[in-house]
C-alpha positions as a printed Julia matrix, in Angstrom:
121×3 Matrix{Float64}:
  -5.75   3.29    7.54
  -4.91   0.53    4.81
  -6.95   1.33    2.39
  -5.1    2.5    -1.12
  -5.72   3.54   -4.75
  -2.53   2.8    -6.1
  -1.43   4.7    -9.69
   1.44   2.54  -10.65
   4.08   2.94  -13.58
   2.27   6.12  -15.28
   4.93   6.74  -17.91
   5.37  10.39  -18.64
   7.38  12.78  -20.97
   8.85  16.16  -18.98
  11.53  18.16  -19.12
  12.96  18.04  -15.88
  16.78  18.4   -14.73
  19.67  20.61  -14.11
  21.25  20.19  -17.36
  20.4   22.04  -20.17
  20.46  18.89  -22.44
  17.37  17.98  -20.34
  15.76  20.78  -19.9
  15.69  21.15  -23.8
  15.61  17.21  -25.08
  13.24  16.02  -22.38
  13.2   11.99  -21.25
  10.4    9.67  -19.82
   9.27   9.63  -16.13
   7.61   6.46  -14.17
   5.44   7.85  -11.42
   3.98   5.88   -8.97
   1.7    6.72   -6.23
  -0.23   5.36   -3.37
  -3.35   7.21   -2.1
  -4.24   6.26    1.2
  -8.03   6.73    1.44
 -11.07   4.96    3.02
 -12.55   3.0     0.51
 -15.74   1.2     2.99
 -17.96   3.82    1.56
 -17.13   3.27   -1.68
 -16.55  -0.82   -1.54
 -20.38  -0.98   -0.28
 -22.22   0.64   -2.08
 -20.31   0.86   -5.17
 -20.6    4.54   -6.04
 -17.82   6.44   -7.41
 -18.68   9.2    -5.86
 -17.63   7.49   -2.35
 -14.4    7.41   -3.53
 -11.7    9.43   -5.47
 -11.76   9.1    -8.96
  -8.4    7.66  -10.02
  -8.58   9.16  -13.94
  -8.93  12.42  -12.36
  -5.95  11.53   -9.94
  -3.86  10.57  -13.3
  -4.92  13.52  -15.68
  -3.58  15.89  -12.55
  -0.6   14.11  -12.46
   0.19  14.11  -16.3
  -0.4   17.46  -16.07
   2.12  18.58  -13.09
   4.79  15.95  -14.89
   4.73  17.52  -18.71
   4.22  20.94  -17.46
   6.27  23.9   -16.07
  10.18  22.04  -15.51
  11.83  22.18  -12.25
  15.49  21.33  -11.84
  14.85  18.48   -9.23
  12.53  15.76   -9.33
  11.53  15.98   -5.51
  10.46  19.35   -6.66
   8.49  17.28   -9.27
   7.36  15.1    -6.48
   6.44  17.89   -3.88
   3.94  19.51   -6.59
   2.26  16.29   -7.3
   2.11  15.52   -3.64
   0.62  18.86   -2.38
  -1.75  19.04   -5.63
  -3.33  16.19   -4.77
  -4.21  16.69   -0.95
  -5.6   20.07   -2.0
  -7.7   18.72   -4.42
  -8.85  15.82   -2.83
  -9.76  15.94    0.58
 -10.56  12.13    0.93
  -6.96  11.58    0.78
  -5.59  11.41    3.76
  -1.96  10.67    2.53
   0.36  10.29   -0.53
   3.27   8.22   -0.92
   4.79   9.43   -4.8
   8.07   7.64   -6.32
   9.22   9.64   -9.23
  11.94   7.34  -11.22
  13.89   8.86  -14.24
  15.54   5.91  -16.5
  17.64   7.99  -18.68
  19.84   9.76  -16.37
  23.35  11.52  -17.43
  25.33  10.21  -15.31
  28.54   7.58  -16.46
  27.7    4.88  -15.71
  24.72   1.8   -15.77
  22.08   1.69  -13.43
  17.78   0.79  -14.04
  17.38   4.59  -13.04
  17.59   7.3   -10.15
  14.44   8.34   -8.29
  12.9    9.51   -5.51
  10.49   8.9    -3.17
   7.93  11.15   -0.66
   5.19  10.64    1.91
   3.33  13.2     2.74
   0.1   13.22    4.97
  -2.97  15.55    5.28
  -1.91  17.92    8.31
């Protein structure tokens, strides 16, 4: 399928890492994802309900990222991955890129991230 909703540069504040400096302080988070679902249905007869609802997608998403922390942020991505095709069984797959700007590290780079694909099984 080629068909996407795509959820590009949602900019998030969480508190997410191994150090305690981030775990208490917090940073920003750029999430993207790609939703691979048919949109025929939705492209014809323009109805959102022959589609998935991409505010819902992004509320859900908020809502995993500013939440409960995890040390890793393909622990981050895993959650918002496996929330999603549980929620929404149009999608048929989920590619998430989780990218963290302000990372402790020495050094200068745009930012570390990660990035998952996970399909409907």
């Amino acid at each position: 399928m080629n068909d996407r909703i795509l959820l590009h540069g949602m900019v998030f504040f969480g508190f997410h890492g191994v150090h305690p400096e981030e775990k208490k302080l917090g940073q920003r988070f750029i999430v993207d994802v790609d939703l691979n679902v048919s949109l025929q249905d939705a492209g014809m007869t323009d109805d959102l309900t022959r589609t998935v609802h991409y505010g819902h997608v992004y509320k859900l998403i908020k809502e995993i990222v500013t939440g409960p922390s995890c040390n890793l942020i393909e622990a981050v991505a895993e959650r918002i991955a496996s929330a999603v095709l549980k929620q929404y069984s149009a999608v048929e797959g989920i590619n998430v890129r989780i990218r963290k700007p302000e990372v402790p590290i020495e050094g200068v780079l745009d930012f570390a991230g990660v990035e998952i694909e996970r399909n409907r099984k």
